[in-house]
Coordinates of C-alpha atoms and ligand atoms in Angstrom, one line a residue:
M8 CA 49.1 49.6 43.5
L9 CA 47.7 46.1 44.3
R10 CA 49.9 43.3 43.0
D11 CA 50.0 39.6 43.5
L12 CA 53.0 37.4 44.2
Y13 CA 54.0 37.5 40.5
N14 CA 53.6 41.3 40.3
R15 CA 50.3 41.0 38.4
P16 CA 47.7 43.7 39.0
V17 CA 43.9 43.1 39.1
R18 CA 42.5 44.7 35.9
D19 CA 39.7 42.5 34.7
L20 CA 36.7 41.2 36.7
R21 CA 34.5 38.5 35.4
I22 CA 31.2 38.3 37.2
S23 CA 29.1 35.2 36.9
V24 CA 25.5 36.5 37.4
T25 CA 24.0 33.0 37.5
D26 CA 25.3 29.5 37.3
R27 CA 22.1 28.5 35.4
C28 CA 22.2 27.8 31.7
N29 CA 19.7 26.8 29.1
F30 CA 22.4 25.0 27.1
R31 CA 24.4 21.9 28.1
C32 CA 27.5 22.4 25.9
T33 CA 29.5 19.1 25.8
Y34 CA 32.8 20.9 26.4
C35 CA 31.5 23.0 29.4
M36 CA 28.7 21.5 31.4
P37 CA 26.9 18.6 29.7
L38 CA 25.1 17.2 32.8
D39 CA 21.3 17.3 32.6
E40 CA 20.9 17.2 36.3
Y41 CA 23.0 19.5 38.4
E42 CA 22.9 20.9 41.9
W43 CA 22.3 24.6 41.2
I44 CA 23.3 27.3 43.7
D45 CA 20.3 28.1 46.0
K46 CA 18.5 31.3 44.8
G47 CA 19.0 32.9 48.2
E48 CA 22.7 32.5 47.9
I49 CA 22.9 34.3 44.6
L50 CA 24.2 37.9 44.9
T51 CA 21.6 40.6 44.4
F52 CA 22.3 43.3 41.8
E53 CA 23.0 45.8 44.7
E54 CA 25.6 43.4 46.1
I55 CA 27.2 42.9 42.7
A56 CA 27.3 46.6 42.0
R57 CA 28.9 47.3 45.4
L58 CA 31.6 44.7 44.9
A59 CA 32.2 46.0 41.3
R60 CA 32.7 49.5 42.7
L61 CA 35.3 48.2 45.2
F62 CA 37.1 46.2 42.6
V63 CA 37.4 49.3 40.4
Q64 CA 38.9 51.1 43.4
L65 CA 41.6 48.4 43.5
G66 CA 42.5 48.7 39.8
V67 CA 39.8 46.9 37.8
E68 CA 39.2 48.6 34.4
K69 CA 37.1 46.0 32.7
I70 CA 34.1 44.0 33.7
R71 CA 32.6 41.0 31.9
L72 CA 29.2 39.7 32.8
T73 CA 29.1 36.0 32.2
G74 CA 27.8 32.8 33.8
G75 CA 26.2 30.2 33.2
E76 CA 24.1 32.1 30.8
P77 CA 23.9 35.7 31.9
L78 CA 20.7 36.4 29.9
V79 CA 18.7 33.9 31.9
R80 CA 19.1 36.1 34.9
R81 CA 15.9 38.2 35.1
N82 CA 16.2 41.9 34.3
I83 CA 20.0 41.6 33.6
E84 CA 19.7 44.9 31.8
A85 CA 19.2 46.7 35.2
L86 CA 22.6 45.5 36.3
V87 CA 24.1 46.5 32.9
A88 CA 22.7 50.0 33.4
E89 CA 24.1 50.3 36.9
L90 CA 27.6 49.0 35.9
S91 CA 27.8 51.1 32.8
E92 CA 27.6 54.2 35.0
L93 CA 30.4 53.1 37.3
D94 CA 33.1 55.8 37.6
G95 CA 36.5 54.6 36.5
L96 CA 35.3 51.5 34.6
K97 CA 36.6 51.7 31.1
D98 CA 35.0 48.7 29.5
L99 CA 31.8 46.6 30.2
C100 CA 31.2 43.5 28.2
L101 CA 28.8 40.5 28.3
T102 CA 29.4 37.0 27.1
T103 CA 26.4 35.0 26.0
N104 CA 25.2 31.9 24.2
G105 CA 22.9 34.2 22.3
S106 CA 19.7 32.2 22.7
L107 CA 17.8 35.0 24.4
L108 CA 19.6 37.9 22.7
A109 CA 16.9 38.6 20.1
E110 CA 14.5 39.6 22.8
K111 CA 17.1 41.4 24.9
A112 CA 19.1 43.4 22.3
V113 CA 17.1 46.6 22.5
A114 CA 17.1 46.6 26.3
L115 CA 20.8 45.9 26.6
K116 CA 21.7 48.6 24.2
A117 CA 19.4 51.1 26.0
A118 CA 21.1 50.0 29.3
G119 CA 24.5 51.2 28.0
L120 CA 26.1 48.0 26.7
R121 CA 28.4 48.8 23.8
R122 CA 29.9 45.5 22.9
I123 CA 29.2 41.8 23.3
N124 CA 30.8 38.4 22.9
L125 CA 28.7 35.5 21.6
S126 CA 29.6 31.8 21.6
L127 CA 29.2 30.2 18.2
D128 CA 31.0 26.9 17.6
T129 CA 29.5 25.9 14.2
L130 CA 27.1 27.1 11.5
D131 CA 25.6 23.7 11.0
P132 CA 22.2 23.5 12.8
D133 CA 22.4 19.8 13.6
K134 CA 25.9 20.0 14.9
F135 CA 25.0 23.1 16.9
R136 CA 22.2 21.2 18.5
S137 CA 24.4 18.2 19.4
M138 CA 27.2 20.4 20.8
T139 CA 24.9 22.5 23.0
K140 CA 22.4 19.6 23.5
R141 CA 19.6 22.2 23.7
G142 CA 20.5 25.1 21.4
D143 CA 18.7 26.3 18.3
L144 CA 21.2 27.9 15.9
E145 CA 18.5 30.0 14.2
E146 CA 17.5 31.7 17.4
V147 CA 21.2 32.4 18.2
L148 CA 21.8 33.9 14.7
K149 CA 18.6 36.0 15.1
G150 CA 20.1 37.4 18.4
L151 CA 23.4 38.0 16.8
F152 CA 21.9 40.1 14.0
A153 CA 19.7 41.9 16.5
V154 CA 22.7 43.2 18.4
K155 CA 24.4 44.1 15.2
A156 CA 21.3 46.1 14.2
Q157 CA 21.5 47.9 17.5
G158 CA 25.0 49.0 16.6
L159 CA 26.9 47.1 19.3
S160 CA 30.6 46.9 18.3
P161 CA 32.8 45.1 18.2
I162 CA 30.9 41.8 18.2
K163 CA 33.2 39.0 19.0
L164 CA 32.3 35.4 18.2
N165 CA 33.9 32.7 20.4
A166 CA 34.3 29.1 19.1
V167 CA 35.8 26.4 21.2
V168 CA 37.6 24.0 18.8
E169 CA 37.3 20.3 19.5
R170 CA 39.0 17.8 17.3
G171 CA 36.6 15.5 15.4
V172 CA 33.7 17.7 16.5
N173 CA 34.0 21.2 14.9
D174 CA 37.5 21.6 13.7
D175 CA 36.1 21.3 10.2
D176 CA 34.0 24.4 10.9
I177 CA 37.0 26.8 11.3
L178 CA 37.0 28.2 7.8
N179 CA 33.3 28.5 7.5
L180 CA 33.2 30.5 10.7
V181 CA 36.1 32.7 9.4
E182 CA 34.2 33.3 6.2
F183 CA 31.0 34.1 8.0
S184 CA 32.7 36.6 10.4
R185 CA 34.5 38.3 7.5
E186 CA 31.4 38.6 5.5
H187 CA 29.4 40.2 8.4
G188 CA 32.1 42.2 10.1
F189 CA 32.3 40.1 13.3
A190 CA 35.6 39.3 15.1
M191 CA 36.1 35.6 15.3
R192 CA 38.0 34.1 18.2
F193 CA 39.0 30.5 18.4
I194 CA 39.6 29.0 21.8
E195 CA 41.7 25.9 22.5
Y196 CA 39.6 23.3 24.2
M197 CA 40.4 23.4 27.9
D198 CA 39.9 21.0 30.8
V199 CA 37.6 23.3 32.7
G200 CA 35.4 21.9 35.4
N201 CA 35.1 18.2 36.1
T202 CA 32.5 16.9 33.7
N203 CA 33.6 17.5 30.1
G204 CA 35.9 14.5 29.8
W205 CA 38.8 16.5 28.4
T206 CA 41.7 14.7 26.7
S207 CA 44.6 16.2 24.9
E208 CA 43.7 14.2 21.8
R209 CA 40.7 16.4 21.4
L210 CA 42.7 19.6 21.6
V211 CA 43.4 21.5 18.4
S212 CA 46.4 23.7 19.0
K213 CA 46.7 27.4 18.3
K214 CA 49.4 26.6 15.8
E215 CA 47.1 24.2 13.9
I216 CA 44.2 26.7 14.0
F217 CA 46.5 29.4 12.7
E218 CA 47.9 27.3 9.9
R219 CA 44.5 26.3 8.7
I220 CA 43.2 29.9 8.5
N221 CA 46.5 31.3 7.2
A222 CA 46.5 28.8 4.3
R223 CA 43.2 30.2 3.0
F224 CA 43.2 33.8 4.4
P225 CA 46.8 35.0 5.0
L226 CA 47.3 36.6 8.4
R227 CA 49.6 39.0 10.0
E228 CA 50.1 39.0 13.8
V229 CA 48.9 42.0 15.7
G230 CA 49.5 40.7 19.3
R231 CA 47.6 40.8 22.5
E232 CA 45.2 43.7 23.3
N233 CA 46.9 45.7 26.0
G234 CA 49.6 43.1 26.1
S235 CA 47.6 40.9 28.5
A236 CA 44.5 39.7 26.7
P237 CA 44.0 36.0 26.4
A238 CA 43.7 36.1 22.6
V239 CA 46.6 36.7 20.2
D240 CA 45.1 38.8 17.4
Y241 CA 45.8 38.5 13.7
E242 CA 44.6 40.8 10.9
F243 CA 43.8 39.5 7.5
I244 CA 46.4 40.7 5.0
D245 CA 43.6 41.7 2.6
G246 CA 42.3 44.1 5.2
K247 CA 39.0 42.3 5.9
G248 CA 39.1 42.3 9.6
E249 CA 40.7 40.3 12.4
V250 CA 40.7 36.9 14.1
G251 CA 42.0 35.9 17.5
I252 CA 43.2 32.6 19.0
V253 CA 43.2 31.8 22.7
A254 CA 45.9 29.3 23.4
S255 CA 45.4 28.6 27.1
V256 CA 46.8 25.1 26.8
T257 CA 49.7 25.3 24.3
E258 CA 50.8 28.9 25.0
P259 CA 49.7 29.8 28.5
F260 CA 49.5 33.4 29.4
C261 CA 49.5 33.1 33.2
A262 CA 52.4 35.5 33.5
S263 CA 50.2 38.4 32.5
C264 CA 46.9 37.2 34.0
N265 CA 45.2 40.1 35.7
R266 CA 41.7 38.4 35.9
A267 CA 39.7 38.0 39.0
R268 CA 36.4 36.1 39.0
L269 CA 33.3 36.6 41.2
T270 CA 31.0 33.6 41.4
A271 CA 27.2 33.9 41.3
D272 CA 27.2 33.2 45.1
G273 CA 29.8 35.9 45.8
K274 CA 33.1 34.1 46.0
L275 CA 36.3 35.7 44.8
V276 CA 38.2 33.2 42.6
T277 CA 41.7 34.0 41.5
C278 CA 42.1 31.4 38.7
L279 CA 39.8 29.7 36.2
F280 CA 41.1 26.4 37.5
S281 CA 40.8 27.1 41.2
S282 CA 39.2 24.6 43.5
V283 CA 38.3 27.2 46.2
G284 CA 36.8 30.7 46.3
H285 CA 37.0 33.4 49.0
D286 CA 33.7 34.3 50.4
L287 CA 32.8 38.0 49.8
K288 CA 29.0 37.5 50.1
G289 CA 29.5 36.6 53.8
L290 CA 31.3 39.8 54.4
L291 CA 28.6 41.8 52.6
R292 CA 25.8 40.1 54.5
R293 CA 27.5 40.4 57.9
G294 CA 27.6 44.2 57.4
L295 CA 31.3 44.8 56.9
T296 CA 32.3 48.2 55.8
D297 CA 33.8 49.0 52.3
A298 CA 37.2 49.5 54.0
Q299 CA 37.0 46.0 55.6
I300 CA 36.0 44.4 52.3
L301 CA 38.8 46.2 50.4
D302 CA 41.3 44.9 53.0
F303 CA 40.0 41.3 52.6
I304 CA 40.2 41.4 48.7
T305 CA 43.7 43.0 49.0
S306 CA 44.9 40.2 51.4
V307 CA 43.6 37.5 48.9
W308 CA 45.1 39.2 45.8
T309 CA 48.5 39.9 47.4
K310 CA 48.9 36.2 48.2
R311 CA 47.8 35.1 44.7
S312 CA 50.2 32.7 43.0
D313 CA 48.0 30.9 40.4
R314 CA 49.7 29.7 37.2
Y315 CA 47.6 26.6 36.5
S316 CA 47.9 26.6 32.7
A317 CA 51.7 27.1 32.9
E318 CA 51.9 24.2 35.3
R319 CA 49.6 22.1 33.1
L320 CA 51.8 22.7 30.1
E321 CA 54.9 21.6 32.0
A322 CA 53.0 18.4 33.1
L323 CA 51.7 17.7 29.6
Q324 CA 55.3 18.0 28.2
A325 CA 56.4 15.6 30.9
S326 CA 53.4 13.3 30.0
A327 CA 52.4 13.6 33.7
Y328 CA 49.1 15.5 33.4
D329 CA 45.9 14.0 34.7
P330 CA 43.0 16.5 34.4
K331 CA 41.0 14.6 37.0
S332 CA 43.7 14.8 39.7
H333 CA 42.6 18.3 40.6
K334 CA 39.0 19.1 41.5
K335 CA 37.9 22.4 40.0
I336 CA 35.0 24.8 40.4
E337 CA 32.7 24.3 37.4
M338 CA 33.0 27.0 34.7
I339 CA 29.3 27.8 34.9
T340 CA 29.8 28.7 38.5
L341 CA 32.9 30.8 38.3
G342 CA 32.2 32.4 34.9
G343 CA 34.2 31.7 31.7
Ligands
SAM2 N1 27.0 31.0 28.5 C1 27.8 32.0 28.0 C2 28.5 31.5 26.7 O1 28.5 30.3 26.4 O2 29.0 32.4 26.0 C3 28.8 32.5 29.0 C4 29.5 31.6 29.9 S1 30.6 30.4 29.0 C5 31.2 29.4 30.4 C6 32.0 31.5 28.6 C7 32.9 31.0 27.6 O3 33.6 29.8 28.0 C8 32.2 30.6 26.3 O4 32.8 31.3 25.2 C9 32.6 29.1 26.1 O5 32.7 28.8 24.8 C10 33.8 29.0 26.9 N2 34.1 27.6 27.3 C11 33.3 26.8 28.0 N3 33.9 25.6 28.1 C12 35.1 25.6 27.6 C13 36.2 24.7 27.4 N4 36.1 23.5 27.8 N5 37.3 25.1 26.8 C14 37.4 26.4 26.3 N6 36.4 27.3 26.5 C15 35.3 27.0 27.1
SF4_3 FE1 27.5 26.4 27.0 FE2 27.9 28.8 28.1 FE3 26.1 27.2 29.0 FE4 28.7 26.6 29.3 S1 27.6 28.3 30.2 S2 26.9 25.2 28.8 S3 29.5 27.4 27.4 S4 26.1 28.1 27.0
SF4_4 FE1 45.0 33.1 34.8 FE2 44.7 30.8 36.0 FE3 44.2 31.0 33.4 FE4 46.7 31.1 34.3 S1 45.3 29.4 34.4 S2 45.8 32.5 32.8 S3 46.4 32.2 36.3 S4 43.1 32.0 35.0

């Protein structure tokens, strides 16, 4: 079985279907002007489906469609339909900002999508607008309830917690998720990309997020799904659902990281904080066979030694971390 240098298999593939996004979240990609990937360089659905099939042959069991904003890619439901038929794939998910979900909910369900993750950092419309720079909370909530009405389940809500911005929204979000049967997941603010101006002062740790929730709604730890998921899950002691916390900064989970990423322009990226990708699109477009592409992916994965978050924690503890010292691929390009 395919293993990297730390004996980690490849199980989870995150496919960025476009780098474009109709939001400009301050913690992700706040720039109004950006050099987008040229349309001709973006993988076609056929190319994505072929690569997805090859990754499944190498051990991938779960695929997440992401971006940028995946729903701005025209006819995304056609790709969902194709991937949901993929032999050997156990789980297909999509992560969205929800802005176009109301109009896409029926088509996504019909295409075979069974579950979805939606980013929701606050329930305050003004704050929502200022955090996303362009987003309309009402539209997003409409989309959220549209997928609920379609029966997608579970519906997970992701909130990036930033000190002084939305850390006072944690309990409101928990109450909202409990009331409507959504699974809330809080994500430590990370230094992704090169433009969000991350500083450790704006980080709210998993420990602090846990304590704030636990004081109001007592929790019991359940652990990581399959032992390797980014989120540590907790159930509410009163039985009203679950909440997860993703502690990439304070409790890195590199040791069990089995995630590969495919950029919208067909590069294989082996870590969220990578500065380089490995060109698969070139291989596809030069007419290489499946066996040759499998060999290439195998050679990349067997040399993989990424453990960026673990190294960052060591550097933070030694007060020697400078997020700007390392140029990264933007999150909108490689897929969150
Ligand atoms: N546009 C979609 C969305 O927002 O859900 C999908 C792509 S987005 C890059 C994927 C996830 O990355 C979102 O849940 C977002 O909150 C998260 N994310 C973006 N920037 C982050 C940061 N600086 N720290 C932690 N998570 C971040
Ligand atoms: Fe926000 Fe997602 Fe767009 Fe990043 S890709 S700016 S997180 S909506
Ligand atoms: Fe995986 Fe890289 Fe994140 Fe570590 S920092 S968990 S290796 S993506």
